[in-house]
């Protein structure tokens, strides 16, 4: 029935802290799209102020901010918080994990969201997709990676998540540094390689000028799902109408981000190749070594945590089914399309 | 700023006519999800009644219904209306066309939506995605299709769109009949084959018992995007808040449908194979003949209509870029994942 009471509701103001800078306009744009949508849907009665990393708190402080109620909402990559618990990684990306569509299906109509939100409850967090980057590139390298041996001793800047542990098994020496220092370090040679996202984001940083070998695929990020984290108490305090607005606006933002990456990456890739980037495929040898190391990492975490094991196994069972079905649908269709001139 | 006027707005009631029956719970569920979301977002002030095919008007009467203002909204597959103008097909699916993610990117951040809505304006229609089935199967056959010669004289029930014209070039004899009569016709042998959607929808109709050869991929539907069509005058009469609600609720519904197909298709496929369905890949010979015939169909329509040519060429340029980028991202990642045991 009609709920006129909802229209007498007071104005609500939330603060959203992003773990990302404004310069990543696809990702940060998803937080802005969320806020814009909330405002439009509520006729201006619900406003969300969006803050870039560092404005309210450090990029990696947002989970603490939510847990202690400093902010109502965050936009982040969950794998930044594997130091708190490795389970966080499943919200965003794990090595040889789900693609964007698989992730959406696992969370939305599989057990993914349910399992992750049960885990996140202790942090007072309820999660939503904020958009997916799709399969990422495998990073920029000053020298070619011809075999697994070339990874040994490689000084590489790595993003978050469990793949750092797999890289360590392969002999990669992880280097922690702010994005702003990466270019200079590659130029000086104090850094051998860096991974980042994909053509559209990477192009802005100019890595092709100092590390021209651009490898694919990023086996540690078959997709990377950014997420909105909402403080469960702030959410519970909303009217049903405003809850529905938060739920819907996250989906609007997530969809916009994903399709933006898909639309913009090809052009950026062509520009990068025009600017002497050398596209290189990781050899089967390297992928196999990465796969073996990754499976060891998962086994180690499973041995330590039944909760980790439960979520990991649920994700893998879902993934196996997806891979089976894709063999008879997208994979076959795409292979044919790649073989003809449209 | 705050817009208190929006909260004094009158109750709005719309009627949505679907071209689909309730039994297609994924597709029809998207219309129901749209209505449910609109109601929740508006605090019950905006209600949309959802009507299955035939309730208010015939399945294929919805464009006329929108054009003459009988209904405010429809849910349909645009390629049902290629008899009015072949351009309609681009909203849903054309042979060797876009995949689900490509379609979303083309419409949302390419020129797709803009071009299609300019075309649809003469029908008083504004369009939105209602969800995508993903790559469809190539249908059910009583006998194996070993070569192009086996298509000659094949009596087959076909869905909508331009691919019927391509099938005709291959010698297929298109049979028009309601879905409810297909099973019996296959059993009697008055029909040799039928195409429908994919495992989850097809399973309900039991075709495997009478036409056990289940071919892939459905080259005429690399994806099929269902759409919401909104009467432009009804939309223009909405407050900014209710316009935002319609916009957002379509995205919520579309996302839900797509991920539901992805999550449910693998299980249905396994059950079908357990029930003696024989999965068969179309040979390269058959795909090549389908591709050649399809390109002839496109060339014929381009020669007749500059507007058709403009939209088709825009879509193909977008598709070429997507295929290029996927070679370095999803395609490579997925190929590796299909080669290992996760």
XYZ file of C-alpha atoms in Angstrom:
684
model
C 0.000 0.000 0.000
C 0.862 3.671 -0.061
C 3.227 4.818 2.670
C 2.734 8.555 3.092
C 4.754 8.552 6.316
C 7.900 8.101 4.254
C 7.366 11.529 2.743
C 7.474 13.265 6.072
C 10.953 11.904 6.685
C 13.774 14.161 7.761
C 16.713 15.034 5.570
C 19.560 12.549 5.838
C 23.201 13.345 5.255
C 25.881 10.693 4.916
C 29.607 10.844 4.415
C 31.288 8.475 1.980
C 35.059 8.019 2.204
C 36.671 6.553 -0.890
C 39.990 4.705 -0.891
C 40.680 6.233 -4.296
C 41.860 9.584 -5.646
C 39.727 11.731 -7.942
C 42.214 11.106 -10.751
C 40.889 7.539 -11.129
C 37.778 8.969 -12.729
C 36.140 5.615 -13.524
C 36.326 4.350 -9.951
C 35.875 7.653 -8.146
C 33.143 8.480 -10.645
C 31.164 5.513 -9.363
C 31.064 7.060 -5.865
C 29.972 10.375 -7.374
C 27.338 8.599 -9.477
C 26.054 6.907 -6.327
C 25.678 10.236 -4.508
C 24.070 11.918 -7.511
C 21.576 9.063 -7.865
C 20.686 9.073 -4.157
C 20.009 12.783 -4.330
C 17.860 12.493 -7.453
C 15.882 9.517 -6.141
C 15.148 11.249 -2.860
C 14.219 14.602 -4.374
C 17.196 16.088 -2.542
C 16.221 14.785 0.896
C 19.121 12.333 1.145
C 22.567 13.724 0.438
C 25.861 11.872 0.450
C 29.095 13.849 0.485
C 31.871 12.024 -1.348
C 35.449 12.325 -0.111
C 38.588 11.224 -1.934
C 41.260 9.156 -0.186
C 42.982 11.169 2.507
C 40.300 13.829 2.886
C 38.554 12.324 5.902
C 40.899 9.426 6.605
C 43.695 7.506 4.915
C 42.796 5.271 1.958
C 43.199 2.154 4.060
C 41.452 3.593 7.143
C 37.917 3.231 5.831
C 37.112 -0.124 7.440
C 38.130 1.260 10.837
C 36.097 4.369 10.041
C 33.024 2.240 9.385
C 33.605 -0.037 12.329
C 33.769 2.867 14.760
C 30.994 4.795 13.019
C 33.067 7.836 11.924
C 31.591 7.513 8.442
C 28.373 5.988 7.158
C 29.840 4.666 3.954
C 33.014 3.865 2.045
C 34.103 2.910 -1.440
C 37.054 0.586 -1.477
C 38.717 -2.575 -2.766
C 38.141 -5.186 -0.086
C 41.485 -6.898 -0.687
C 43.257 -3.944 0.903
C 42.175 -5.420 4.236
C 43.578 -8.944 4.031
C 45.890 -7.929 6.884
C 42.809 -7.901 9.126
C 41.548 -11.150 7.632
C 42.357 -12.792 4.276
C 38.626 -13.418 3.723
C 38.279 -9.759 2.735
C 39.896 -10.613 -0.609
C 36.888 -12.550 -1.892
C 34.851 -9.357 -2.143
C 37.229 -7.901 -4.728
C 39.620 -10.338 -6.378
C 41.692 -13.431 -5.685
C 44.247 -15.035 -8.019
C 42.592 -17.014 -10.821
C 39.245 -15.895 -9.438
C 35.923 -14.852 -10.922
C 35.362 -12.644 -13.959
C 33.073 -9.610 -13.693
C 29.918 -11.426 -14.774
C 30.741 -14.445 -12.638
C 31.328 -12.205 -9.620
C 28.004 -10.457 -10.115
C 26.182 -13.775 -10.456
C 27.957 -15.324 -7.452
C 27.130 -12.381 -5.211
C 23.650 -11.675 -6.510
C 22.205 -15.146 -7.182
C 24.797 -17.447 -5.652
C 25.953 -17.413 -2.015
C 28.593 -14.715 -2.424
C 26.887 -11.676 -0.958
C 25.304 -13.658 1.845
C 28.601 -15.259 2.878
C 30.569 -12.014 2.639
C 28.028 -9.949 4.560
C 27.922 -12.580 7.323
C 31.702 -12.196 7.555
C 31.582 -8.383 7.377
C 28.974 -8.096 10.135
C 31.689 -8.058 12.808
C 33.019 -4.884 11.162
C 29.487 -3.379 11.111
C 29.602 -3.530 7.328
C 27.031 -4.360 4.659
C 28.522 -4.575 1.171
C 27.465 -3.699 -2.378
C 29.218 -3.764 -5.707
C 30.569 -0.377 -6.791
C 31.538 -1.628 -10.240
C 34.063 -3.979 -11.757
C 37.208 -3.236 -13.744
C 36.971 -6.444 -15.777
C 40.081 -8.547 -16.403
C 43.106 -6.439 -15.609
C 46.460 -6.311 -17.333
C 49.460 -8.027 -15.773
C 51.509 -4.883 -15.319
C 54.459 -2.965 -16.711
C 57.983 -4.395 -16.838
C 61.336 -2.840 -17.705
C 62.542 -6.171 -19.117
C 60.761 -9.090 -20.740
C 59.494 -11.917 -18.554
C 60.356 -14.912 -20.696
C 60.169 -17.554 -18.017
C 59.465 -18.040 -14.332
C 63.182 -17.513 -13.656
C 62.812 -13.873 -14.742
C 60.452 -13.264 -11.812
C 63.092 -14.229 -9.255
C 64.330 -11.128 -7.465
C 62.065 -8.874 -9.523
C 61.336 -5.713 -7.541
C 57.652 -5.082 -8.237
C 54.996 -2.828 -6.837
C 51.906 -4.938 -6.164
C 48.316 -4.003 -5.358
C 46.467 -5.568 -2.449
C 45.275 -9.073 -1.769
C 46.465 -12.633 -1.601
C 48.388 -12.575 -4.843
C 51.290 -10.859 -3.073
C 51.777 -14.144 -1.210
C 51.756 -16.075 -4.480
C 54.210 -13.632 -6.072
C 56.525 -14.072 -3.093
C 56.575 -17.841 -3.717
C 57.700 -17.058 -7.268
C 60.574 -14.946 -5.958
C 59.079 -11.506 -6.631
C 60.205 -8.893 -4.100
C 57.174 -6.770 -3.243
C 57.825 -3.037 -3.022
C 55.449 -0.814 -1.129
C 55.229 2.740 -2.375
C 52.603 5.374 -3.197
C 51.470 5.401 -6.843
C 52.989 8.866 -7.229
C 56.520 7.480 -6.724
C 56.275 4.550 -9.126
C 57.203 6.343 -12.357
C 60.408 7.782 -10.952
C 61.410 4.493 -9.350
C 60.956 2.651 -12.639
C 62.936 5.336 -14.424
C 65.810 5.100 -11.922
C 65.691 1.334 -11.968
C 65.112 0.949 -8.242
C 61.842 -0.704 -9.290
C 61.653 -3.337 -12.059
C 57.912 -3.595 -12.545
C 54.517 -2.467 -11.362
C 50.990 -3.657 -11.785
C 48.068 -1.280 -11.795
C 44.694 -1.719 -13.539
C 44.225 -1.659 -17.317
C 44.829 0.617 -20.317
C 42.427 3.420 -19.395
C 43.801 3.982 -15.892
C 47.387 3.003 -16.627
C 47.767 5.379 -19.573
C 47.466 8.405 -17.309
C 50.518 7.361 -15.337
C 52.829 7.118 -18.362
C 54.481 3.836 -17.331
C 54.984 2.891 -21.001
C 57.803 5.429 -21.210
C 59.880 3.730 -18.509
C 58.676 0.109 -18.522
C 57.512 -0.673 -22.073
C 56.590 -4.365 -21.688
C 52.894 -4.585 -20.879
C 51.890 -8.137 -19.967
C 48.550 -9.911 -20.017
C 46.440 -11.261 -18.518
C 46.554 -10.083 -14.894
C 45.990 -13.591 -13.526
C 45.556 -12.173 -10.039
C 42.646 -10.007 -11.167
C 40.473 -11.876 -13.650
C 38.213 -9.115 -12.477
C 38.364 -6.682 -9.577
C 35.137 -5.653 -7.961
C 35.163 -2.349 -6.159
C 32.652 -2.185 -3.353
C 30.529 0.194 -1.390
C 30.656 -0.577 2.316
C 27.751 0.722 4.405
C 27.724 0.979 8.199
C 25.007 -1.462 9.268
C 23.680 0.818 12.031
C 23.397 3.814 9.725
C 21.561 1.620 7.233
C 19.223 0.208 9.864
C 18.270 3.756 10.880
C 16.997 4.600 7.376
C 13.341 4.515 6.363
C 12.371 1.663 4.001
C 12.295 4.190 1.139
C 15.816 5.422 1.834
C 17.068 1.843 2.224
C 15.653 1.080 -1.211
C 17.376 4.212 -2.531
C 20.779 3.098 -1.212
C 20.263 -0.398 -2.645
C 19.264 0.896 -6.094
C 21.840 3.685 -6.330
C 24.710 1.248 -5.745
C 23.536 -0.811 -8.728
C 23.235 2.290 -10.923
C 26.792 3.298 -10.003
C 28.244 -0.194 -10.397
C 26.743 -0.684 -13.838
C 27.968 2.686 -14.995
C 31.544 1.999 -13.923
C 31.784 -1.434 -15.484
C 30.466 -0.333 -18.860
C 32.707 2.739 -18.786
C 35.822 0.565 -18.460
C 34.616 -1.669 -21.282
C 33.945 1.306 -23.531
C 37.141 3.238 -22.763
C 39.814 0.539 -22.428
C 40.110 -0.321 -26.153
C 40.860 3.272 -27.186
C 43.452 3.640 -24.441
C 45.049 0.341 -25.459
C 45.379 1.534 -29.055
C 46.931 4.820 -27.939
C 49.394 2.957 -25.703
C 50.432 0.647 -28.542
C 50.827 3.721 -30.749
C 53.159 5.074 -28.055
C 55.492 2.067 -28.324
C 54.012 -0.081 -25.569
C 54.929 -3.715 -26.255
C 52.065 -6.067 -25.516
C 53.282 -9.447 -24.296
C 51.385 -12.532 -23.212
C 52.536 -14.305 -20.068
C 53.812 -17.719 -21.165
C 51.968 -20.872 -20.128
C 55.008 -21.638 -17.983
C 54.541 -18.383 -16.032
C 50.764 -18.812 -15.733
C 51.180 -22.417 -14.551
C 53.706 -21.343 -11.911
C 51.363 -18.549 -10.791
C 48.478 -20.999 -10.608
C 50.449 -23.531 -8.566
C 51.722 -20.854 -6.155
C 48.213 -19.418 -5.792
C 46.671 -22.793 -5.003
C 49.319 -23.266 -2.303
C 48.377 -19.906 -0.811
C 44.685 -20.868 -0.741
C 45.509 -24.242 0.848
C 47.536 -22.529 3.575
C 44.693 -20.155 4.443
C 42.134 -22.963 4.309
C 44.204 -24.956 6.800
C 44.157 -22.003 9.191
C 40.518 -20.908 8.822
C 37.374 -23.012 8.272
C 35.513 -19.795 7.419
C 38.059 -18.996 4.689
C 37.732 -22.550 3.383
C 33.948 -22.384 3.301
C 33.854 -19.184 1.248
C 36.716 -20.220 -1.033
C 35.140 -23.598 -1.804
C 31.750 -22.011 -2.434
C 33.333 -19.581 -4.888
C 35.267 -22.351 -6.672
C 32.176 -24.553 -7.032
C 30.329 -21.611 -8.558
C 33.297 -20.866 -10.810
C 33.512 -24.460 -12.069
C 29.870 -24.317 -13.139
C 30.381 -20.962 -14.849
C 33.421 -22.199 -16.768
C 31.485 -25.269 -17.872
C 28.563 -23.209 -19.164
C 30.775 -20.604 -20.855
C 32.376 -23.406 -22.862
C 29.031 -23.758 -24.655
C 28.095 -20.069 -24.776
C 30.342 -16.985 -24.552
C 33.627 -18.805 -25.024
C 32.648 -20.483 -28.270
C 30.887 -17.406 -29.610
C 33.783 -15.098 -28.734
C 36.360 -17.440 -30.229
C 34.487 -17.410 -33.515
C 34.051 -13.630 -33.456
C 37.788 -13.208 -32.867
C 38.429 -15.304 -36.002
C 36.396 -13.244 -38.471
C 36.461 -9.672 -39.721
C 33.281 -7.873 -38.687
C 19.440 21.837 -3.203
C 16.528 20.267 -1.394
C 13.352 19.927 -3.439
C 10.461 19.605 -1.011
C 7.942 20.126 -3.818
C 8.683 16.630 -5.083
C 7.223 15.173 -1.926
C 3.874 16.758 -2.485
C 3.556 14.934 -5.769
C 0.475 12.978 -6.654
C 0.336 9.226 -6.870
C 1.238 7.894 -10.295
C 0.012 4.633 -11.773
C 1.459 3.101 -14.917
C 0.637 -0.012 -16.868
C 3.442 -2.180 -18.214
C 2.620 -4.730 -20.918
C 5.173 -7.496 -21.328
C 5.643 -9.483 -24.541
C 6.422 -12.518 -22.383
C 4.469 -15.049 -20.354
C 4.851 -15.452 -16.585
C 6.381 -18.884 -17.145
C 9.602 -17.254 -18.384
C 10.387 -16.295 -14.805
C 13.788 -14.749 -15.527
C 12.470 -12.344 -18.150
C 9.038 -11.700 -16.682
C 10.712 -11.445 -13.266
C 12.644 -8.440 -14.536
C 9.372 -6.567 -15.183
C 8.161 -7.527 -11.717
C 11.468 -6.445 -10.208
C 11.137 -3.101 -11.992
C 7.653 -2.531 -10.544
C 8.701 -3.621 -7.065
C 11.701 -1.280 -7.146
C 9.648 1.689 -8.365
C 7.188 1.155 -5.551
C 9.908 0.864 -2.909
C 11.842 3.894 -4.173
C 8.735 6.058 -4.214
C 7.452 4.979 -0.838
C 4.411 3.528 -2.607
C 3.509 6.741 -4.479
C 4.399 5.341 -7.911
C 2.867 2.013 -8.819
C 3.338 0.026 -12.004
C 0.970 -2.837 -12.787
C 2.694 -5.583 -14.751
C 0.740 -7.541 -17.366
C 1.824 -10.725 -19.097
C 1.561 -11.106 -22.865
C -2.062 -11.190 -23.970
C -3.520 -9.624 -20.836
C -3.790 -6.078 -22.159
C -2.728 -6.655 -25.747
C -1.012 -9.307 -27.865
C 2.704 -9.932 -27.278
C 3.612 -8.134 -30.493
C 1.132 -5.286 -29.983
C 3.155 -3.399 -27.409
C 4.869 -0.956 -29.796
C 1.483 0.059 -31.180
C 0.221 0.287 -27.602
C 3.015 2.698 -26.741
C 2.733 4.672 -29.930
C -0.958 5.356 -29.398
C -0.540 5.842 -25.640
C -2.693 2.877 -24.489
C 0.091 1.865 -22.105
C 2.873 3.832 -20.458
C 5.437 1.071 -20.647
C 6.335 -2.283 -22.191
C 8.895 -5.019 -21.775
C 9.860 -6.664 -25.025
C 12.534 -7.910 -27.408
C 12.959 -5.160 -29.969
C 13.682 -7.584 -32.808
C 10.031 -8.649 -32.826
C 9.392 -5.383 -34.673
C 11.738 -5.685 -37.640
C 8.589 -5.861 -39.797
C 8.034 -2.192 -38.950
C 11.697 -1.370 -39.487
C 14.766 -3.656 -39.410
C 16.576 -1.087 -37.246
C 14.575 -2.360 -34.279
C 16.832 -5.444 -34.181
C 19.864 -3.524 -32.929
C 18.224 -2.979 -29.554
C 18.075 -6.712 -28.875
C 20.258 -8.903 -31.076
C 21.556 -9.225 -34.616
C 23.487 -12.184 -36.075
C 27.117 -12.207 -34.932
C 26.347 -9.144 -32.839
C 27.390 -7.863 -29.435
C 27.769 -9.895 -26.244
C 25.989 -8.791 -23.069
C 28.848 -6.678 -21.762
C 29.539 -5.204 -25.168
C 25.863 -4.312 -25.587
C 25.777 -2.594 -22.217
C 28.934 -0.635 -22.991
C 27.756 0.314 -26.499
C 24.426 1.593 -25.231
C 25.651 3.193 -22.034
C 29.009 4.685 -22.985
C 29.061 4.292 -26.750
C 26.503 5.701 -29.183
C 24.040 2.799 -28.929
C 21.355 4.251 -26.688
C 21.528 7.663 -28.291
C 21.167 6.262 -31.815
C 18.385 3.842 -30.891
C 16.367 6.418 -28.950
C 16.632 8.869 -31.859
C 15.175 6.132 -34.073
C 12.501 5.156 -31.512
C 11.306 8.746 -31.054
C 8.894 8.391 -33.983
C 7.192 5.598 -32.040
C 7.065 7.796 -28.898
C 9.478 5.384 -27.244
C 12.430 5.847 -24.894
C 14.351 2.606 -24.266
C 16.160 0.962 -21.366
C 17.785 -2.419 -20.883
C 15.583 -4.934 -19.081
C 18.378 -7.494 -18.804
C 20.362 -9.728 -21.097
C 20.179 -13.483 -21.618
C 23.872 -13.779 -22.492
C 24.969 -15.937 -25.418
C 22.113 -18.211 -26.349
C 22.174 -21.800 -27.502
C 21.681 -22.637 -31.171
C 18.519 -24.645 -30.666
C 17.156 -28.186 -30.618
C 17.349 -30.526 -33.623
C 15.850 -33.932 -34.290
C 18.842 -34.870 -36.430
C 22.481 -33.839 -36.402
C 23.568 -30.832 -38.437
C 26.860 -32.056 -39.800
C 27.221 -29.597 -42.633
C 25.493 -26.652 -44.265
C 23.696 -29.119 -46.543
C 21.766 -30.435 -43.528
C 20.146 -27.013 -43.099
C 18.578 -27.135 -46.551
C 14.844 -27.687 -46.244
C 15.045 -27.874 -42.451
C 11.687 -26.870 -40.972
C 12.635 -24.733 -37.994
C 10.829 -22.454 -35.633
C 12.808 -19.220 -35.357
C 12.605 -16.294 -32.954
C 12.479 -12.725 -34.160
C 14.952 -10.530 -35.964
C 17.153 -10.413 -39.012
C 18.588 -13.881 -38.612
C 15.469 -15.370 -40.185
C 16.602 -13.738 -43.416
C 20.046 -15.284 -43.043
C 18.546 -18.698 -42.269
C 16.443 -18.459 -45.398
C 19.583 -17.929 -47.473
C 20.884 -21.185 -45.971
C 17.735 -23.006 -47.049
C 16.013 -23.205 -43.658
C 12.222 -23.090 -43.916
C 10.954 -20.850 -41.142
C 7.863 -22.140 -39.329
C 5.685 -19.748 -37.368
C 3.871 -21.246 -34.411
C 3.169 -20.486 -30.754
C 5.696 -21.909 -28.286
C 2.968 -24.149 -26.886
C 2.722 -26.113 -30.134
C 6.434 -26.688 -30.683
C 6.862 -29.829 -28.570
C 4.071 -31.701 -30.310
C 5.230 -30.613 -33.777
C 8.746 -31.855 -33.069
C 7.338 -35.118 -31.734
C 5.186 -35.636 -34.843
C 8.053 -34.630 -37.110
C 6.179 -31.787 -38.783
C 8.914 -29.583 -37.317
C 12.621 -30.530 -37.518
C 14.127 -27.995 -35.146
C 13.471 -25.012 -32.921
C 15.556 -22.374 -31.289
C 14.600 -20.803 -28.002
C 16.918 -19.286 -25.369
C 19.314 -21.293 -23.218
C 19.332 -24.181 -20.743
C 17.332 -22.537 -17.942
C 14.386 -21.504 -20.119
C 14.599 -24.391 -22.595
C 14.567 -27.087 -19.915
C 11.002 -26.216 -18.921
C 9.725 -27.001 -22.410
C 11.156 -30.526 -22.521
C 12.506 -30.283 -26.080
C 15.326 -32.711 -25.231
C 12.825 -35.575 -25.282
C 11.857 -34.984 -28.905
C 14.870 -33.192 -30.427
C 17.941 -34.361 -28.499
C 20.684 -32.519 -30.415
C 21.359 -29.221 -28.666
C 23.683 -27.022 -30.719
C 25.933 -24.139 -29.727
C 26.582 -21.295 -30.002
C 23.465 -19.409 -31.091
C 25.350 -17.262 -33.584
C 22.252 -15.137 -34.100
C 22.145 -14.211 -30.436
C 25.644 -13.678 -29.050
C 23.480 -11.969 -26.519
C 19.866 -10.878 -26.492
C 18.964 -7.723 -24.635
C 15.398 -7.443 -23.462
C 14.242 -3.885 -23.152
C 11.851 -1.656 -21.303
C 10.100 0.738 -23.637
C 8.639 3.869 -22.052
C 6.130 6.197 -23.701
C 7.998 9.488 -24.057
C 4.984 11.624 -23.146
C 4.260 9.641 -19.989
C 7.910 9.998 -19.040
C 7.969 13.727 -19.748
C 4.990 14.186 -17.426
C 6.856 12.724 -14.438
C 8.539 14.825 -11.746
C 12.362 14.794 -11.795
C 12.273 12.434 -8.816
C 9.982 9.936 -10.543
C 12.051 10.163 -13.735
C 15.101 9.252 -11.675
C 13.125 6.376 -10.157
C 12.230 4.940 -13.577
C 15.842 5.307 -14.745
C 17.267 3.574 -11.667
C 14.655 0.822 -11.402
C 15.322 -0.342 -14.963
C 18.994 -0.816 -14.100
C 18.138 -2.736 -10.918
C 15.856 -5.053 -12.915
C 18.297 -5.510 -15.815
C 21.174 -6.410 -13.540
C 19.059 -8.891 -11.627
C 17.947 -10.699 -14.771
C 21.388 -11.003 -16.310
C 22.994 -12.399 -13.192
C 20.077 -14.797 -12.696
C 20.639 -16.338 -16.126
C 24.356 -16.654 -15.423
C 23.727 -18.297 -12.066
C 20.963 -20.673 -13.198
C 22.030 -21.761 -16.697
C 24.883 -24.084 -15.625
C 22.662 -26.188 -13.352
C 20.007 -26.500 -16.021
C 22.640 -27.495 -18.580
C 23.880 -30.257 -16.302
C 20.355 -31.555 -15.753
C 19.688 -31.520 -19.498
C 22.865 -33.468 -20.208
C 21.854 -35.900 -17.454
C 18.554 -36.297 -19.353
C 20.322 -37.443 -22.533
C 20.615 -34.093 -24.287
C 23.467 -34.305 -26.795
C 25.532 -31.126 -26.862
C 26.944 -30.413 -30.300
C 29.081 -27.563 -31.589
C 28.145 -26.026 -34.914
C 30.997 -26.794 -37.300
C 33.197 -23.995 -38.636
C 31.610 -24.735 -42.010
C 28.129 -23.979 -40.636
C 29.281 -20.886 -38.722
C 31.101 -19.557 -41.789
C 28.009 -20.046 -43.951
C 25.870 -18.308 -41.299
C 28.351 -15.451 -41.143
C 28.430 -15.009 -44.929
C 24.641 -15.106 -45.191
C 24.286 -12.642 -42.321
C 26.716 -10.160 -43.850
C 24.695 -10.324 -47.080
C 21.537 -9.521 -45.094
C 23.212 -6.515 -43.485
C 24.502 -5.290 -46.859
C 21.012 -5.523 -48.335
C 19.485 -3.451 -45.529
C 22.339 -0.941 -45.647
C 21.724 -0.425 -49.354
C 18.079 0.360 -48.633
C 18.477 2.561 -45.539
C 21.212 5.080 -44.654
C 19.872 5.115 -41.085
C 20.269 1.318 -40.839
C 23.791 1.637 -42.228
C 24.739 4.358 -39.755
C 23.661 2.336 -36.720
C 25.054 -0.940 -38.024
C 28.437 0.584 -38.805
C 28.590 2.301 -35.419
C 27.872 -1.013 -33.701
C 30.506 -2.864 -35.761
C 33.187 -0.242 -35.059
C 32.440 -0.561 -31.352
C 32.474 -4.359 -31.632
C 35.856 -4.416 -33.393
C 37.388 -2.415 -30.557
C 35.830 -4.698 -27.955
C 37.096 -7.835 -29.668
C 40.577 -6.310 -29.858
C 40.637 -5.475 -26.157
C 39.164 -8.808 -25.076
C 42.039 -10.564 -26.830
C 44.302 -9.107 -24.132
C 41.897 -9.417 -21.209
C 38.873 -11.709 -20.771
C 39.609 -13.983 -23.714
C 43.109 -14.868 -22.601
C 42.152 -15.167 -18.942
C 39.117 -17.345 -19.709
C 41.076 -19.597 -22.044
C 43.572 -20.267 -19.283
C 40.855 -20.858 -16.693
C 39.185 -23.362 -19.012
C 42.483 -25.264 -19.210
C 43.037 -25.832 -15.473
C 41.119 -27.542 -12.699
C 40.029 -24.993 -10.101
